[in-house]
């Protein structure tokens, strides 16, 4: 299911998958970072002032156009031009520091931006969230210097570190606070220093990167980006952590007391918000809740759907994956294969750009099966972007019929139509920019089938949306439920007599799923729920006849779909 887990004002969906990182990969990335030998700092201008004592010696910049930095942040001497690179579209020469670990510097800045809600922890982009020059610009403005541009291995390391650190943030922060001399040391910690510590903790606890590399590189980054004292603090805290890990004496909260206290302890151990833990224990039971949190904390896989419209078969896709030495497994759905590693290779080989396949979870594929597009039908996709289900539905029409793709976000509609052209489906798909609630009131066009893949909490896709668990509050559910009801009412206006309305989400919460269908039918007796038997395998059908996939039961993203048939009168 495409993750329509959004800030409420935008229907934005992202999903992805970090890959396992080996100690050798980290070491190789560190060794390949510029000049050979211990020091990786390039030669300075002849006129540059002498470096201060210490490996992280730096000087304040004099350029009045440079953005202000926080107290304690430092710059580095300007490099000889032959060691500098100009940023595209500007004459400014960035100050590149080869002494720090490039991927850790970028990861620290990305984590800072994610904390402020200005970056998505997206694991699918070819060159990370803000690729190329933009990414380096953020680094320079934040740290006071730039790193060299990241190669493919560095990008993979940033992806793994950022996603994992965000995923385990609550647990990591508990440990950092436990190892600080006083609680106020943690609460008053500079944001950048905290991100550097989080990176170090994640590497030690979850990636098993060699201890010397973690301590050395993160201490150096803190000294250069902040000041020597910050590096000393990182050194002291990371060494405390290593000692506790070696003696198997890491502090953990006791799971005792009333339900609220136990949920609070579990939320730390499994790094989830307390409200989610309490809600899942209440509705799923403790054992199932723990399984779900373990799933959310695991490294997710990608599913690739072959584009049959361009004449490709799953065997064609499998052959390309074998050529790329990407391990795969075939899905229970004919058009899909799964990969756990190698997504960067798939992206860089151009399999998506050439229209051979699309990234789409099977749970989304089953939603399209519930829609059951048939040649000659007219279909409305009410909240279409990013367009995975739109493309899949259009391909099922076999060149006969139309899919109208409506979305409130014009930019994402443009991306959808670019993908449609790539998949040779642009003659089948028509984009409509607008708010469904307004469009439905004004439109006189009725459709055979209307899909409302509604904005939702995204609680079924937390394994792929590492940041989503921290961006959701319990109060959001109440707002989303109201929005879902409004959109359902509007979507129903577009259905022909005898037509079908399909309501779907990427949530596992009954309030957003079954309860929304029940209240909708009460408001609209002209619609009758129809079981999804025959459209999806029996293991995905609930007692009420709805489609539902469960991460813990089916090893798929959590998703829901219901068919509602409109009467002829």
PDB file of N, CA and C in Angstrom, residues 63-150:
ATOM      1  N   UNK A  63      33.116  35.904   5.033  1.00  0.00           N
ATOM      2  CA  UNK A  63      32.130  36.261   4.025  1.00  0.00           C
ATOM      3  C   UNK A  63      30.865  36.786   4.695  1.00  0.00           C
ATOM      4  N   UNK A  64      30.505  38.055   4.486  1.00  0.00           N
ATOM      5  CA  UNK A  64      29.298  38.599   5.146  1.00  0.00           C
ATOM      6  C   UNK A  64      28.018  37.968   4.646  1.00  0.00           C
ATOM      7  N   UNK A  65      28.074  37.293   3.469  1.00  0.00           N
ATOM      8  CA  UNK A  65      26.871  36.659   2.935  1.00  0.00           C
ATOM      9  C   UNK A  65      26.583  35.313   3.575  1.00  0.00           C
ATOM     10  N   UNK A  66      27.576  34.774   4.295  1.00  0.00           N
ATOM     11  CA  UNK A  66      27.369  33.475   4.919  1.00  0.00           C
ATOM     12  C   UNK A  66      26.289  33.558   5.980  1.00  0.00           C
ATOM     13  N   UNK A  67      25.471  32.533   6.059  1.00  0.00           N
ATOM     14  CA  UNK A  67      24.405  32.523   7.048  1.00  0.00           C
ATOM     15  C   UNK A  67      24.993  32.408   8.443  1.00  0.00           C
ATOM     16  N   UNK A  68      24.353  33.042   9.460  1.00  0.00           N
ATOM     17  CA  UNK A  68      24.876  32.977  10.831  1.00  0.00           C
ATOM     18  C   UNK A  68      24.855  31.564  11.359  1.00  0.00           C
ATOM     19  N   UNK A  69      25.820  31.266  12.237  1.00  0.00           N
ATOM     20  CA  UNK A  69      25.892  29.964  12.847  1.00  0.00           C
ATOM     21  C   UNK A  69      25.661  30.093  14.331  1.00  0.00           C
ATOM     22  N   UNK A  70      25.338  28.970  14.943  1.00  0.00           N
ATOM     23  CA  UNK A  70      25.178  28.979  16.392  1.00  0.00           C
ATOM     24  C   UNK A  70      26.510  29.211  17.066  1.00  0.00           C
ATOM     25  N   UNK A  71      26.446  29.696  18.280  1.00  0.00           N
ATOM     26  CA  UNK A  71      27.653  29.852  19.078  1.00  0.00           C
ATOM     27  C   UNK A  71      28.345  28.506  19.215  1.00  0.00           C
ATOM     28  N   UNK A  72      29.652  28.510  18.977  1.00  0.00           N
ATOM     29  CA  UNK A  72      30.401  27.266  19.122  1.00  0.00           C
ATOM     30  C   UNK A  72      30.639  26.565  17.806  1.00  0.00           C
ATOM     31  N   UNK A  73      29.892  26.947  16.741  1.00  0.00           N
ATOM     32  CA  UNK A  73      30.141  26.336  15.440  1.00  0.00           C
ATOM     33  C   UNK A  73      31.341  27.003  14.796  1.00  0.00           C
ATOM     34  N   UNK A  74      32.082  26.236  14.028  1.00  0.00           N
ATOM     35  CA  UNK A  74      33.314  26.739  13.455  1.00  0.00           C
ATOM     36  C   UNK A  74      33.403  26.414  11.992  1.00  0.00           C
ATOM     37  N   UNK A  75      34.258  27.150  11.290  1.00  0.00           N
ATOM     38  CA  UNK A  75      34.503  26.885   9.878  1.00  0.00           C
ATOM     39  C   UNK A  75      35.870  26.258   9.707  1.00  0.00           C
ATOM     40  N   UNK A  76      36.319  26.127   8.454  1.00  0.00           N
ATOM     41  CA  UNK A  76      37.661  25.596   8.198  1.00  0.00           C
ATOM     42  C   UNK A  76      38.350  26.506   7.206  1.00  0.00           C
ATOM     43  N   UNK A  77      39.667  26.501   7.160  1.00  0.00           N
ATOM     44  CA  UNK A  77      40.380  27.362   6.218  1.00  0.00           C
ATOM     45  C   UNK A  77      39.986  27.058   4.782  1.00  0.00           C
ATOM     46  N   UNK A  78      40.015  28.093   3.934  1.00  0.00           N
ATOM     47  CA  UNK A  78      39.671  27.898   2.524  1.00  0.00           C
ATOM     48  C   UNK A  78      40.742  27.056   1.856  1.00  0.00           C
ATOM     49  N   UNK A  79      40.305  26.174   0.983  1.00  0.00           N
ATOM     50  CA  UNK A  79      41.235  25.256   0.349  1.00  0.00           C
ATOM     51  C   UNK A  79      41.855  25.877  -0.896  1.00  0.00           C
ATOM     52  N   UNK A  80      42.973  25.305  -1.287  1.00  0.00           N
ATOM     53  CA  UNK A  80      43.554  25.631  -2.566  1.00  0.00           C
ATOM     54  C   UNK A  80      42.522  25.341  -3.655  1.00  0.00           C
ATOM     55  N   UNK A  81      42.358  26.248  -4.656  1.00  0.00           N
ATOM     56  CA  UNK A  81      41.302  26.043  -5.656  1.00  0.00           C
ATOM     57  C   UNK A  81      41.329  24.681  -6.326  1.00  0.00           C
ATOM     58  N   UNK A  82      42.503  24.108  -6.472  1.00  0.00           N
ATOM     59  CA  UNK A  82      42.511  22.827  -7.177  1.00  0.00           C
ATOM     60  C   UNK A  82      41.919  21.702  -6.344  1.00  0.00           C
ATOM     61  N   UNK A  83      41.684  21.970  -5.055  1.00  0.00           N
ATOM     62  CA  UNK A  83      41.046  20.975  -4.203  1.00  0.00           C
ATOM     63  C   UNK A  83      39.581  21.322  -3.945  1.00  0.00           C
ATOM     64  N   UNK A  84      39.115  22.445  -4.507  1.00  0.00           N
ATOM     65  CA  UNK A  84      37.751  22.884  -4.252  1.00  0.00           C
ATOM     66  C   UNK A  84      36.878  22.585  -5.454  1.00  0.00           C
ATOM     67  N   UNK A  85      35.597  22.501  -5.207  1.00  0.00           N
ATOM     68  CA  UNK A  85      34.633  22.294  -6.286  1.00  0.00           C
ATOM     69  C   UNK A  85      33.558  23.347  -6.188  1.00  0.00           C
ATOM     70  N   UNK A  86      33.154  23.917  -7.330  1.00  0.00           N
ATOM     71  CA  UNK A  86      32.111  24.939  -7.329  1.00  0.00           C
ATOM     72  C   UNK A  86      30.750  24.309  -7.360  1.00  0.00           C
ATOM     73  N   UNK A  87      29.821  24.910  -6.645  1.00  0.00           N
ATOM     74  CA  UNK A  87      28.447  24.434  -6.654  1.00  0.00           C
ATOM     75  C   UNK A  87      27.763  24.938  -7.916  1.00  0.00           C
ATOM     76  N   UNK A  88      26.975  24.077  -8.517  1.00  0.00           N
ATOM     77  CA  UNK A  88      26.307  24.421  -9.776  1.00  0.00           C
ATOM     78  C   UNK A  88      25.429  25.646  -9.604  1.00  0.00           C
ATOM     79  N   UNK A  89      25.513  26.566 -10.587  1.00  0.00           N
ATOM     80  CA  UNK A  89      24.629  27.718 -10.575  1.00  0.00           C
ATOM     81  C   UNK A  89      25.100  28.853  -9.691  1.00  0.00           C
ATOM     82  N   UNK A  90      26.291  28.770  -9.149  1.00  0.00           N
ATOM     83  CA  UNK A  90      26.781  29.855  -8.301  1.00  0.00           C
ATOM     84  C   UNK A  90      28.298  29.895  -8.380  1.00  0.00           C
ATOM     85  N   UNK A  91      28.873  31.050  -8.126  1.00  0.00           N
ATOM     86  CA  UNK A  91      30.318  31.195  -8.187  1.00  0.00           C
ATOM     87  C   UNK A  91      30.970  30.929  -6.850  1.00  0.00           C
ATOM     88  N   UNK A  92      30.189  30.694  -5.821  1.00  0.00           N
ATOM     89  CA  UNK A  92      30.738  30.461  -4.491  1.00  0.00           C
ATOM     90  C   UNK A  92      31.486  29.135  -4.437  1.00  0.00           C
ATOM     91  N   UNK A  93      32.665  29.148  -3.828  1.00  0.00           N
ATOM     92  CA  UNK A  93      33.457  27.936  -3.696  1.00  0.00           C
ATOM     93  C   UNK A  93      33.251  27.368  -2.292  1.00  0.00           C
ATOM     94  N   UNK A  94      32.675  26.184  -2.157  1.00  0.00           N
ATOM     95  CA  UNK A  94      32.449  25.630  -0.822  1.00  0.00           C
ATOM     96  C   UNK A  94      33.760  25.267  -0.144  1.00  0.00           C
ATOM     97  N   UNK A  95      33.771  25.366   1.166  1.00  0.00           N
ATOM     98  CA  UNK A  95      34.930  25.010   1.968  1.00  0.00           C
ATOM     99  C   UNK A  95      34.793  23.543   2.327  1.00  0.00           C
ATOM    100  N   UNK A  96      35.603  22.717   1.699  1.00  0.00           N
ATOM    101  CA  UNK A  96      35.445  21.279   1.871  1.00  0.00           C
ATOM    102  C   UNK A  96      36.399  20.762   2.941  1.00  0.00           C
ATOM    103  N   UNK A  97      35.876  20.025   3.878  1.00  0.00           N
ATOM    104  CA  UNK A  97      36.685  19.438   4.935  1.00  0.00           C
ATOM    105  C   UNK A  97      36.749  17.937   4.728  1.00  0.00           C
ATOM    106  N   UNK A  98      37.925  17.436   4.413  1.00  0.00           N
ATOM    107  CA  UNK A  98      38.106  16.005   4.188  1.00  0.00           C
ATOM    108  C   UNK A  98      38.474  15.262   5.471  1.00  0.00           C
ATOM    109  N   UNK A  99      38.576  16.006   6.567  1.00  0.00           N
ATOM    110  CA  UNK A  99      39.000  15.373   7.813  1.00  0.00           C
ATOM    111  C   UNK A  99      37.879  14.605   8.489  1.00  0.00           C
ATOM    112  N   UNK A 100      36.636  15.006   8.244  1.00  0.00           N
ATOM    113  CA  UNK A 100      35.511  14.355   8.903  1.00  0.00           C
ATOM    114  C   UNK A 100      34.966  13.233   8.032  1.00  0.00           C
ATOM    115  N   UNK A 101      34.202  12.357   8.642  1.00  0.00           N
ATOM    116  CA  UNK A 101      33.517  11.285   7.926  1.00  0.00           C
ATOM    117  C   UNK A 101      32.358  11.899   7.143  1.00  0.00           C
ATOM    118  N   UNK A 102      32.422  11.793   5.818  1.00  0.00           N
ATOM    119  CA  UNK A 102      31.440  12.489   4.975  1.00  0.00           C
ATOM    120  C   UNK A 102      30.025  12.013   5.257  1.00  0.00           C
ATOM    121  N   UNK A 103      29.831  10.694   5.265  1.00  0.00           N
ATOM    122  CA  UNK A 103      28.459  10.203   5.405  1.00  0.00           C
ATOM    123  C   UNK A 103      27.910  10.492   6.792  1.00  0.00           C
ATOM    124  N   UNK A 104      28.760  10.540   7.814  1.00  0.00           N
ATOM    125  CA  UNK A 104      28.262  10.874   9.152  1.00  0.00           C
ATOM    126  C   UNK A 104      27.884  12.347   9.237  1.00  0.00           C
ATOM    127  N   UNK A 105      28.651  13.213   8.591  1.00  0.00           N
ATOM    128  CA  UNK A 105      28.315  14.637   8.584  1.00  0.00           C
ATOM    129  C   UNK A 105      26.970  14.872   7.910  1.00  0.00           C
ATOM    130  N   UNK A 106      26.761  14.239   6.756  1.00  0.00           N
ATOM    131  CA  UNK A 106      25.487  14.382   6.046  1.00  0.00           C
ATOM    132  C   UNK A 106      24.353  13.775   6.869  1.00  0.00           C
ATOM    133  N   UNK A 107      24.606  12.620   7.480  1.00  0.00           N
ATOM    134  CA  UNK A 107      23.566  11.977   8.293  1.00  0.00           C
ATOM    135  C   UNK A 107      23.171  12.864   9.467  1.00  0.00           C
ATOM    136  N   UNK A 108      24.148  13.507  10.110  1.00  0.00           N
ATOM    137  CA  UNK A 108      23.846  14.379  11.255  1.00  0.00           C
ATOM    138  C   UNK A 108      22.963  15.546  10.826  1.00  0.00           C
ATOM    139  N   UNK A 109      23.269  16.131   9.669  1.00  0.00           N
ATOM    140  CA  UNK A 109      22.464  17.266   9.186  1.00  0.00           C
ATOM    141  C   UNK A 109      21.073  16.786   8.783  1.00  0.00           C
ATOM    142  N   UNK A 110      20.987  15.621   8.137  1.00  0.00           N
ATOM    143  CA  UNK A 110      19.682  15.100   7.757  1.00  0.00           C
ATOM    144  C   UNK A 110      18.831  14.837   8.995  1.00  0.00           C
ATOM    145  N   UNK A 111      19.434  14.307  10.047  1.00  0.00           N
ATOM    146  CA  UNK A 111      18.704  14.049  11.290  1.00  0.00           C
ATOM    147  C   UNK A 111      18.221  15.346  11.922  1.00  0.00           C
ATOM    148  N   UNK A 112      19.066  16.378  11.864  1.00  0.00           N
ATOM    149  CA  UNK A 112      18.642  17.683  12.375  1.00  0.00           C
ATOM    150  C   UNK A 112      17.411  18.169  11.633  1.00  0.00           C
ATOM    151  N   UNK A 113      17.430  18.072  10.317  1.00  0.00           N
ATOM    152  CA  UNK A 113      16.314  18.560   9.512  1.00  0.00           C
ATOM    153  C   UNK A 113      15.071  17.715   9.728  1.00  0.00           C
ATOM    154  N   UNK A 114      15.256  16.408   9.895  1.00  0.00           N
ATOM    155  CA  UNK A 114      14.113  15.540  10.145  1.00  0.00           C
ATOM    156  C   UNK A 114      13.462  15.880  11.472  1.00  0.00           C
ATOM    157  N   UNK A 115      14.267  16.188  12.475  1.00  0.00           N
ATOM    158  CA  UNK A 115      13.727  16.569  13.781  1.00  0.00           C
ATOM    159  C   UNK A 115      12.884  17.832  13.697  1.00  0.00           C
ATOM    160  N   UNK A 116      13.249  18.711  12.780  1.00  0.00           N
ATOM    161  CA  UNK A 116      12.512  19.966  12.619  1.00  0.00           C
ATOM    162  C   UNK A 116      11.365  19.830  11.622  1.00  0.00           C
ATOM    163  N   UNK A 117      11.160  18.624  11.113  1.00  0.00           N
ATOM    164  CA  UNK A 117      10.069  18.401  10.175  1.00  0.00           C
ATOM    165  C   UNK A 117      10.340  18.909   8.786  1.00  0.00           C
ATOM    166  N   UNK A 118      11.615  19.175   8.452  1.00  0.00           N
ATOM    167  CA  UNK A 118      11.942  19.721   7.140  1.00  0.00           C
ATOM    168  C   UNK A 118      12.590  18.709   6.214  1.00  0.00           C
ATOM    169  N   UNK A 119      12.631  17.468   6.631  1.00  0.00           N
ATOM    170  CA  UNK A 119      13.170  16.421   5.763  1.00  0.00           C
ATOM    171  C   UNK A 119      12.432  15.127   6.040  1.00  0.00           C
ATOM    172  N   UNK A 120      12.127  14.403   4.977  1.00  0.00           N
ATOM    173  CA  UNK A 120      11.511  13.093   5.133  1.00  0.00           C
ATOM    174  C   UNK A 120      12.603  12.036   5.176  1.00  0.00           C
ATOM    175  N   UNK A 121      12.412  11.063   6.033  1.00  0.00           N
ATOM    176  CA  UNK A 121      13.369   9.964   6.088  1.00  0.00           C
ATOM    177  C   UNK A 121      12.965   8.981   5.005  1.00  0.00           C
ATOM    178  N   UNK A 122      13.313   9.348   3.770  1.00  0.00           N
ATOM    179  CA  UNK A 122      12.872   8.590   2.610  1.00  0.00           C
ATOM    180  C   UNK A 122      13.997   7.680   2.160  1.00  0.00           C
ATOM    181  N   UNK A 123      13.698   6.401   1.993  1.00  0.00           N
ATOM    182  CA  UNK A 123      14.736   5.425   1.708  1.00  0.00           C
ATOM    183  C   UNK A 123      14.736   4.971   0.257  1.00  0.00           C
ATOM    184  N   UNK A 124      13.989   5.671  -0.591  1.00  0.00           N
ATOM    185  CA  UNK A 124      13.882   5.231  -1.973  1.00  0.00           C
ATOM    186  C   UNK A 124      14.569   6.143  -2.974  1.00  0.00           C
ATOM    187  N   UNK A 125      14.935   7.357  -2.583  1.00  0.00           N
ATOM    188  CA  UNK A 125      15.496   8.289  -3.543  1.00  0.00           C
ATOM    189  C   UNK A 125      16.880   7.859  -3.987  1.00  0.00           C
ATOM    190  N   UNK A 126      17.180   8.132  -5.238  1.00  0.00           N
ATOM    191  CA  UNK A 126      18.454   7.681  -5.782  1.00  0.00           C
ATOM    192  C   UNK A 126      19.631   8.397  -5.127  1.00  0.00           C
ATOM    193  N   UNK A 127      19.474   9.651  -4.829  1.00  0.00           N
ATOM    194  CA  UNK A 127      20.565  10.413  -4.238  1.00  0.00           C
ATOM    195  C   UNK A 127      20.139  11.046  -2.915  1.00  0.00           C
ATOM    196  N   UNK A 128      19.378  10.311  -2.144  1.00  0.00           N
ATOM    197  CA  UNK A 128      18.928  10.746  -0.821  1.00  0.00           C
ATOM    198  C   UNK A 128      17.903  11.846  -0.949  1.00  0.00           C
ATOM    199  N   UNK A 129      17.456  12.375   0.202  1.00  0.00           N
ATOM    200  CA  UNK A 129      16.312  13.289   0.207  1.00  0.00           C
ATOM    201  C   UNK A 129      16.546  14.562  -0.581  1.00  0.00           C
ATOM    202  N   UNK A 130      17.633  15.233  -0.308  1.00  0.00           N
ATOM    203  CA  UNK A 130      17.941  16.461  -1.015  1.00  0.00           C
ATOM    204  C   UNK A 130      19.249  16.227  -1.738  1.00  0.00           C
ATOM    205  N   UNK A 131      19.142  15.775  -2.959  1.00  0.00           N
ATOM    206  CA  UNK A 131      20.283  15.202  -3.641  1.00  0.00           C
ATOM    207  C   UNK A 131      21.294  16.254  -4.050  1.00  0.00           C
ATOM    208  N   UNK A 132      22.491  15.758  -4.361  1.00  0.00           N
ATOM    209  CA  UNK A 132      23.528  16.548  -4.973  1.00  0.00           C
ATOM    210  C   UNK A 132      23.827  17.852  -4.278  1.00  0.00           C
ATOM    211  N   UNK A 133      23.694  18.938  -5.057  1.00  0.00           N
ATOM    212  CA  UNK A 133      24.100  20.248  -4.560  1.00  0.00           C
ATOM    213  C   UNK A 133      23.260  20.706  -3.374  1.00  0.00           C
ATOM    214  N   UNK A 134      21.958  20.443  -3.381  1.00  0.00           N
ATOM    215  CA  UNK A 134      21.117  20.868  -2.272  1.00  0.00           C
ATOM    216  C   UNK A 134      21.566  20.233  -0.964  1.00  0.00           C
ATOM    217  N   UNK A 135      21.873  18.938  -1.002  1.00  0.00           N
ATOM    218  CA  UNK A 135      22.306  18.236   0.206  1.00  0.00           C
ATOM    219  C   UNK A 135      23.582  18.860   0.743  1.00  0.00           C
ATOM    220  N   UNK A 136      24.532  19.128  -0.134  1.00  0.00           N
ATOM    221  CA  UNK A 136      25.787  19.728   0.307  1.00  0.00           C
ATOM    222  C   UNK A 136      25.566  21.150   0.819  1.00  0.00           C
ATOM    223  N   UNK A 137      24.590  21.828   0.239  1.00  0.00           N
ATOM    224  CA  UNK A 137      24.281  23.173   0.722  1.00  0.00           C
ATOM    225  C   UNK A 137      23.767  23.163   2.146  1.00  0.00           C
ATOM    226  N   UNK A 138      22.891  22.204   2.465  1.00  0.00           N
ATOM    227  CA  UNK A 138      22.412  22.082   3.836  1.00  0.00           C
ATOM    228  C   UNK A 138      23.557  21.786   4.796  1.00  0.00           C
ATOM    229  N   UNK A 139      24.465  20.919   4.374  1.00  0.00           N
ATOM    230  CA  UNK A 139      25.593  20.568   5.226  1.00  0.00           C
ATOM    231  C   UNK A 139      26.454  21.796   5.493  1.00  0.00           C
ATOM    232  N   UNK A 140      26.753  22.549   4.445  1.00  0.00           N
ATOM    233  CA  UNK A 140      27.618  23.714   4.608  1.00  0.00           C
ATOM    234  C   UNK A 140      26.967  24.772   5.498  1.00  0.00           C
ATOM    235  N   UNK A 141      25.691  25.020   5.294  1.00  0.00           N
ATOM    236  CA  UNK A 141      25.036  26.047   6.104  1.00  0.00           C
ATOM    237  C   UNK A 141      24.933  25.629   7.576  1.00  0.00           C
ATOM    238  N   UNK A 142      24.831  24.344   7.823  1.00  0.00           N
ATOM    239  CA  UNK A 142      24.668  23.857   9.190  1.00  0.00           C
ATOM    240  C   UNK A 142      25.996  23.702   9.910  1.00  0.00           C
ATOM    241  N   UNK A 143      26.981  23.129   9.220  1.00  0.00           N
ATOM    242  CA  UNK A 143      28.240  22.801   9.867  1.00  0.00           C
ATOM    243  C   UNK A 143      29.315  23.859   9.669  1.00  0.00           C
ATOM    244  N   UNK A 144      29.145  24.713   8.663  1.00  0.00           N
ATOM    245  CA  UNK A 144      30.167  25.708   8.395  1.00  0.00           C
ATOM    246  C   UNK A 144      31.189  25.232   7.381  1.00  0.00           C
ATOM    247  N   UNK A 145      31.038  24.030   6.872  1.00  0.00           N
ATOM    248  CA  UNK A 145      31.924  23.502   5.844  1.00  0.00           C
ATOM    249  C   UNK A 145      31.165  22.438   5.064  1.00  0.00           C
ATOM    250  N   UNK A 146      31.724  22.056   3.926  1.00  0.00           N
ATOM    251  CA  UNK A 146      31.119  21.011   3.113  1.00  0.00           C
ATOM    252  C   UNK A 146      31.962  19.745   3.175  1.00  0.00           C
ATOM    253  N   UNK A 147      31.327  18.637   2.842  1.00  0.00           N
ATOM    254  CA  UNK A 147      32.067  17.406   2.620  1.00  0.00           C
ATOM    255  C   UNK A 147      32.108  17.186   1.114  1.00  0.00           C
ATOM    256  N   UNK A 148      32.867  16.227   0.679  1.00  0.00           N
ATOM    257  CA  UNK A 148      32.841  15.914  -0.749  1.00  0.00           C
ATOM    258  C   UNK A 148      31.485  15.278  -1.081  1.00  0.00           C
ATOM    259  N   UNK A 149      31.146  15.287  -2.341  1.00  0.00           N
ATOM    260  CA  UNK A 149      29.883  14.677  -2.745  1.00  0.00           C
ATOM    261  C   UNK A 149      29.916  13.187  -2.461  1.00  0.00           C
ATOM    262  N   UNK A 150      28.778  12.664  -2.059  1.00  0.00           N
ATOM    263  CA  UNK A 150      28.721  11.268  -1.642  1.00  0.00           C
ATOM    264  C   UNK A 150      28.685  10.326  -2.834  1.00  0.00           C
TER     265      UNK A 150
END
